[in-house]
CSV table of C-alpha atoms and ligand atoms in Angstrom, one decimal:
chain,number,residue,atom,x,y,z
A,109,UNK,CA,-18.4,3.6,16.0
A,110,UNK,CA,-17.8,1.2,13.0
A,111,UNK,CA,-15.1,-1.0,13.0
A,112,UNK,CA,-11.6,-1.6,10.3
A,113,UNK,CA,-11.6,-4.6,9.1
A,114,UNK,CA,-8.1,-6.3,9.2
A,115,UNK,CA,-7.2,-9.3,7.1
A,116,UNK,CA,-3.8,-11.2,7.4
A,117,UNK,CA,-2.9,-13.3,4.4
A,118,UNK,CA,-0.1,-15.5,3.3
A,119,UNK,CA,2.1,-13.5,2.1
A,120,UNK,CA,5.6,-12.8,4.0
A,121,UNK,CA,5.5,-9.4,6.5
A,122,UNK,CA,3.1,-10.7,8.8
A,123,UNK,CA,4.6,-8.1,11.3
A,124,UNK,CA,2.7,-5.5,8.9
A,125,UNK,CA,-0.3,-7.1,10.2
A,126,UNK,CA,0.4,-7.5,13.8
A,127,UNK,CA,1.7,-3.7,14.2
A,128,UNK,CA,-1.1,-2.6,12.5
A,129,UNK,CA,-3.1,-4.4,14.7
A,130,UNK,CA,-1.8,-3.5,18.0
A,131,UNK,CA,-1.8,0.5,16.3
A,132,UNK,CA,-5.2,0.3,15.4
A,133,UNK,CA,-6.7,-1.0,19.2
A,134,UNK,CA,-4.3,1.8,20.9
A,135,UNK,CA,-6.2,4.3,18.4
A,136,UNK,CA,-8.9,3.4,20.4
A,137,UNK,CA,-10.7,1.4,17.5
A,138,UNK,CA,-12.1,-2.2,18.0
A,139,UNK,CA,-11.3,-4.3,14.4
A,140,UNK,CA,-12.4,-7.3,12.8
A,141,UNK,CA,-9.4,-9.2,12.4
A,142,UNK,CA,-9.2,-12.6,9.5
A,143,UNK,CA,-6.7,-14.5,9.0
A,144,UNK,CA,-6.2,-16.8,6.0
A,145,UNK,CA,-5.1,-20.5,6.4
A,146,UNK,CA,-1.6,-19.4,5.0
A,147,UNK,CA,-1.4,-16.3,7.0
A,148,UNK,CA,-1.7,-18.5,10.3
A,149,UNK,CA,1.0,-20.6,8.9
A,150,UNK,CA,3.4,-17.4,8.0
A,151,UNK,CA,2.5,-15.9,11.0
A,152,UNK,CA,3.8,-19.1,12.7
A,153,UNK,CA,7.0,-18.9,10.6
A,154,UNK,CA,7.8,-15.6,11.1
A,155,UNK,CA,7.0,-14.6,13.9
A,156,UNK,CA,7.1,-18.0,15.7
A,157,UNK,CA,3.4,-18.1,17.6
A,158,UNK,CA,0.4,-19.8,15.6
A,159,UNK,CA,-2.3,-17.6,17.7
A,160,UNK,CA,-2.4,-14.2,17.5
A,161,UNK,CA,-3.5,-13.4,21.3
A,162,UNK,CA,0.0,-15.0,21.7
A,163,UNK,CA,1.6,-11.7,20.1
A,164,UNK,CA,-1.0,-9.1,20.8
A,165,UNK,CA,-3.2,-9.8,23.7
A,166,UNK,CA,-6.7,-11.1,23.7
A,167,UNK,CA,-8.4,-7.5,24.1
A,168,UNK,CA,-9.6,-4.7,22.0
A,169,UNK,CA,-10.0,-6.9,18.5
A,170,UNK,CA,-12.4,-9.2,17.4
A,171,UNK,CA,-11.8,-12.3,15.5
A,172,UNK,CA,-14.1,-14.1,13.1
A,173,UNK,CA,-13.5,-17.1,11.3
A,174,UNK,CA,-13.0,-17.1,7.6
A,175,UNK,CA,-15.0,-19.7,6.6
A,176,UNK,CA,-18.0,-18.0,8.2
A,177,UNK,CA,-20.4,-16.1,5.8
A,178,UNK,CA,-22.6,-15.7,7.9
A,179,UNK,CA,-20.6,-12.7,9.8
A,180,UNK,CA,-21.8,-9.6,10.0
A,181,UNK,CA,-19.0,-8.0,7.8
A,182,UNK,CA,-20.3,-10.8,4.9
A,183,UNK,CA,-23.2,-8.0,4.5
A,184,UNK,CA,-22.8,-4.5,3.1
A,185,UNK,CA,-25.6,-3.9,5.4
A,186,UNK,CA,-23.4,-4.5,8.4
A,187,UNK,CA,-21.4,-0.2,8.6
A,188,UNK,CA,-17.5,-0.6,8.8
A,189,UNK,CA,-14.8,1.7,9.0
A,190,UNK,CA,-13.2,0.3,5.5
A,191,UNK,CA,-10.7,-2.4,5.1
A,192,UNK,CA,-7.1,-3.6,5.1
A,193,UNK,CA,-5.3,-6.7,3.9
A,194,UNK,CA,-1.8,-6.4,5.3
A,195,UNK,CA,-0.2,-8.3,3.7
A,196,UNK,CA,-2.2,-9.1,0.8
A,197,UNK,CA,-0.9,-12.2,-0.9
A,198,UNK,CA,-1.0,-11.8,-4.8
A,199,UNK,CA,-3.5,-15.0,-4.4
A,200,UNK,CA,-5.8,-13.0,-2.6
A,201,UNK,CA,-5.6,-10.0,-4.7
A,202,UNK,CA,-6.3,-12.2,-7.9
A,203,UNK,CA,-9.2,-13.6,-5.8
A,204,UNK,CA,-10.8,-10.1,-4.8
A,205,UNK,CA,-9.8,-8.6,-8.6
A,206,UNK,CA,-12.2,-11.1,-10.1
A,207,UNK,CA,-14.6,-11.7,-7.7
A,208,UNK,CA,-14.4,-14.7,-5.9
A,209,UNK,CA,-15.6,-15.0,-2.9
A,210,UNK,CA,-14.2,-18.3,-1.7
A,211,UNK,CA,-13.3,-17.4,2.0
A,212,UNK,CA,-14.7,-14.4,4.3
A,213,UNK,CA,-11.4,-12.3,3.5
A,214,UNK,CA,-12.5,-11.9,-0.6
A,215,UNK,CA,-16.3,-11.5,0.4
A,216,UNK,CA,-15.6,-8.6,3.0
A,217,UNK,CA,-13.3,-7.3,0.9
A,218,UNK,CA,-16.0,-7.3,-2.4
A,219,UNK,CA,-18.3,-5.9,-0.1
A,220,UNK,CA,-16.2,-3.3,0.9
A,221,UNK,CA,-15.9,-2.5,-2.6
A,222,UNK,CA,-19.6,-2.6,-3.6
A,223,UNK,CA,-20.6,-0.1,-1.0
A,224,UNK,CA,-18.0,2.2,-2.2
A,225,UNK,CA,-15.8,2.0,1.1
A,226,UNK,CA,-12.3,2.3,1.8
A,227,UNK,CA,-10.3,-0.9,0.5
A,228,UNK,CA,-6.2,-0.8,1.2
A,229,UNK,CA,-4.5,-3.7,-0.2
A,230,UNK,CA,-0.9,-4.1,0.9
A,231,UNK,CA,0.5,-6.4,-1.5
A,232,UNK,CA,4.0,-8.4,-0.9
A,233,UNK,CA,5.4,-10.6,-3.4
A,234,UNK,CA,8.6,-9.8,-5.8
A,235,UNK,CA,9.0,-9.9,-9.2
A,236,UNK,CA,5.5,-9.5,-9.8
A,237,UNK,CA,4.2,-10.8,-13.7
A,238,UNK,CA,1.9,-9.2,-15.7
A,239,UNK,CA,-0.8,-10.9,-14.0
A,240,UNK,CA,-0.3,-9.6,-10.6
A,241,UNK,CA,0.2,-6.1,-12.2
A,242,UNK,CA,-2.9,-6.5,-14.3
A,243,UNK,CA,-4.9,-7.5,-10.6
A,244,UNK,CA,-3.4,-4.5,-8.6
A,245,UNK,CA,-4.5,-2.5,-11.9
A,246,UNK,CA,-8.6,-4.0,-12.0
A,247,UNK,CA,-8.2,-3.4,-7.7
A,248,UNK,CA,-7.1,-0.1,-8.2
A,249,UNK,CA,-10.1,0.5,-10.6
A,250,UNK,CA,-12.5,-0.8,-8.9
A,251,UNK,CA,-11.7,2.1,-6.0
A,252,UNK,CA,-8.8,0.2,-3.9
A,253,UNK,CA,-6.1,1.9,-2.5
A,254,UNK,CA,-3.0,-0.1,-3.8
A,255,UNK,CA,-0.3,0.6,-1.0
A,256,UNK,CA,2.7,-1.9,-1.8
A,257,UNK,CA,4.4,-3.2,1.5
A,258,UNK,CA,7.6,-1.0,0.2
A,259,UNK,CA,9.1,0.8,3.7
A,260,UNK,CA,11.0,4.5,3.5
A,261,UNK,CA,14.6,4.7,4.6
A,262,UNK,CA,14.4,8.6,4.8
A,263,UNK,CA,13.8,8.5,9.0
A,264,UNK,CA,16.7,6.5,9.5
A,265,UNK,CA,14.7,3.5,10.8
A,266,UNK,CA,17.0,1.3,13.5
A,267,UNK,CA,15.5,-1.5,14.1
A,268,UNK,CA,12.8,-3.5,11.9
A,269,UNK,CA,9.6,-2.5,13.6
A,270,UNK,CA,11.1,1.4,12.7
A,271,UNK,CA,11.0,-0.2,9.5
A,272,UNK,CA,7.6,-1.3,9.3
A,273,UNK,CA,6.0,1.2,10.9
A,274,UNK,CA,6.9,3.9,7.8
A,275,UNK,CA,4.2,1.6,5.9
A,276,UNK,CA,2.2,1.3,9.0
A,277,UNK,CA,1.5,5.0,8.9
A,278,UNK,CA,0.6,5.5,5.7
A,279,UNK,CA,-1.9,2.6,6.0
A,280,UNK,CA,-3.5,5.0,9.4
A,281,UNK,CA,-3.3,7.9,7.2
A,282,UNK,CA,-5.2,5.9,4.4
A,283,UNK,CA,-7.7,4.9,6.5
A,284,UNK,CA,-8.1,8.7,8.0
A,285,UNK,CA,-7.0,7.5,11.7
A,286,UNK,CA,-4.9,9.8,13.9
A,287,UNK,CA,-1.7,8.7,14.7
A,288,UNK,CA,2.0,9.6,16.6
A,289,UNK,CA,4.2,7.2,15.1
A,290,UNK,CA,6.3,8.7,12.5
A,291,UNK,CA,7.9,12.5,12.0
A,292,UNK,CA,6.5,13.7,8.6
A,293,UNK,CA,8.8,15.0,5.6
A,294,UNK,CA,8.6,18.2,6.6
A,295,UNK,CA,9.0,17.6,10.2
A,296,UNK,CA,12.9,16.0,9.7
A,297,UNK,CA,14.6,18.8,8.8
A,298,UNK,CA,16.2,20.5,12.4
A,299,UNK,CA,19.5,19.5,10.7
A,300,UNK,CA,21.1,22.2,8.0
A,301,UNK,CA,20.1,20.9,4.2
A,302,UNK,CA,24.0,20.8,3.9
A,303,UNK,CA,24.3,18.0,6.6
A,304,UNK,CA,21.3,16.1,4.9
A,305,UNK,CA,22.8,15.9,1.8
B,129,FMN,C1,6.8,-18.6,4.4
B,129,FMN,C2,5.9,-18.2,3.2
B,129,FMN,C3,6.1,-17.0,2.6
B,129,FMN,C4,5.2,-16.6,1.5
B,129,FMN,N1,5.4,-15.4,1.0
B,129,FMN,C5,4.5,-15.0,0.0
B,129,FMN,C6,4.6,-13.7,-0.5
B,129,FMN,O1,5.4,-12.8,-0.1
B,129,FMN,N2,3.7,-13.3,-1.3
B,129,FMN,C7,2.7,-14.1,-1.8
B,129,FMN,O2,1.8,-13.6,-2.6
B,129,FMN,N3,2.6,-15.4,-1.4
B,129,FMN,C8,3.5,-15.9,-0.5
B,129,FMN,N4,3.4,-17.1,0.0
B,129,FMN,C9,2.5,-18.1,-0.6
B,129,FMN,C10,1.0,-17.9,-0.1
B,129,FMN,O3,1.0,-18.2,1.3
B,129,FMN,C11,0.1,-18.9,-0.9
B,129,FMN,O4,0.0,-18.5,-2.2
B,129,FMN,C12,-1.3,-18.9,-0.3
B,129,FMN,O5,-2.1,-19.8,-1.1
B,129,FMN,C13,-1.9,-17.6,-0.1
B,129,FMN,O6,-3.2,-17.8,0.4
B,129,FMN,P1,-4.1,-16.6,1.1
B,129,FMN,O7,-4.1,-15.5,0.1
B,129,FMN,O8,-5.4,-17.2,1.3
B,129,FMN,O9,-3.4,-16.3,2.3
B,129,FMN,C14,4.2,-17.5,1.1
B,129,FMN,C15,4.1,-18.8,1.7
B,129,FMN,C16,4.9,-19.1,2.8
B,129,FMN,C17,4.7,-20.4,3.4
């Protein structure tokens, strides 16, 4: 079975990453995980390790360097089961929107695109300027999914990882994988509309 690829950029919400990450392996897929130089160091910030076998175990992901071009996932000839840069910095989504390839992240992304596979970009900065809009507009274009890190109150999430996880699922929907994690709209309403209201 082909793999997801997962990159972790700089942008804050490096938890998006890691929960996305440990959802992904118990969903029985293996991915390709990246991290950027500045995810690594807003990993380390927020969530206070600098490797990420520290927060999610060494098994059932593989990591590749992002300097190395010679990866399989720098090849659309290599099959994967689409992409996901959670959280996408806007730096990274400038990068991808115009086609730089100056680390593995924005080539495996590019490729992703060129083959005509499933690209989610989870961007993460506020305000955003025309610029960034104009980017997540070319990305959306070009056949990304543009799926902002913007959580739903609407389960009542309690604690922060409730929180994330309502972006979380919608990521696994995205990428057509199977998933428990959250009650659908739909699914919420055991209690009268009066009481909900
Ligand atoms: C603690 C911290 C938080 C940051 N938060 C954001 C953010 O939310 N969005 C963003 O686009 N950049 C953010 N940055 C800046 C990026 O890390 C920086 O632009 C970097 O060059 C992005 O590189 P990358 O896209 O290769 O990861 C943050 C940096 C730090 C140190």
């Amino acid at each position: 079975m082909a793999s997801p690829i997962l990159a972790i950029t700089g942008a804050s919400g490096s938890l998006y990453g890691i929960r996305l990450l440990q959802c992904l392996i118990e969903q029985g897929t293996e991915p390709v995980v990246l991290v950027s130089d500045a995810g690594r160091l807003v990993l380390k910030v927020e969530l206070g390790a600098d490797r990420l076998s520290d927060l999610v175990g060494a098994r059932g992901y593989h990591q590749e360097a992002i300097a190395n071009f010679a990866a399989p996932i720098a090849s659309g000839s290599a099959p994967t089961a689409g992409m996901v840069i959670a959280p996408c910095s806007v730096g990274t989504a400038a990068a991808i929107a115009h086609g730089i390839s100056a680390n593995l992240i924005h080539r495996a992304a590019d490729v992703t695109l060129k083959e005509r596979r499933r690209l989610i970009v989870v961007p993460r900065e506020t305000p955003l300027h025309a610029g960034h809009l104009q980017n997540l507009l070319t990305l959306a274009n070009l056949g990304a999914t543009i799926l902002p890190a913007m959580p739903a109150f609407y389960h009542k999430p309690a604690t922060i990882e409730d929180l994330v996880d309502t972006v979380v699922a919608r990521i696994l929907d995205h990428l057509g994988i199977e998933h428990p994690m959250i009650r659908r709209w739909g699914q919420l309403h055991e209690m009268p509309l009066d009481d909900r209201l």
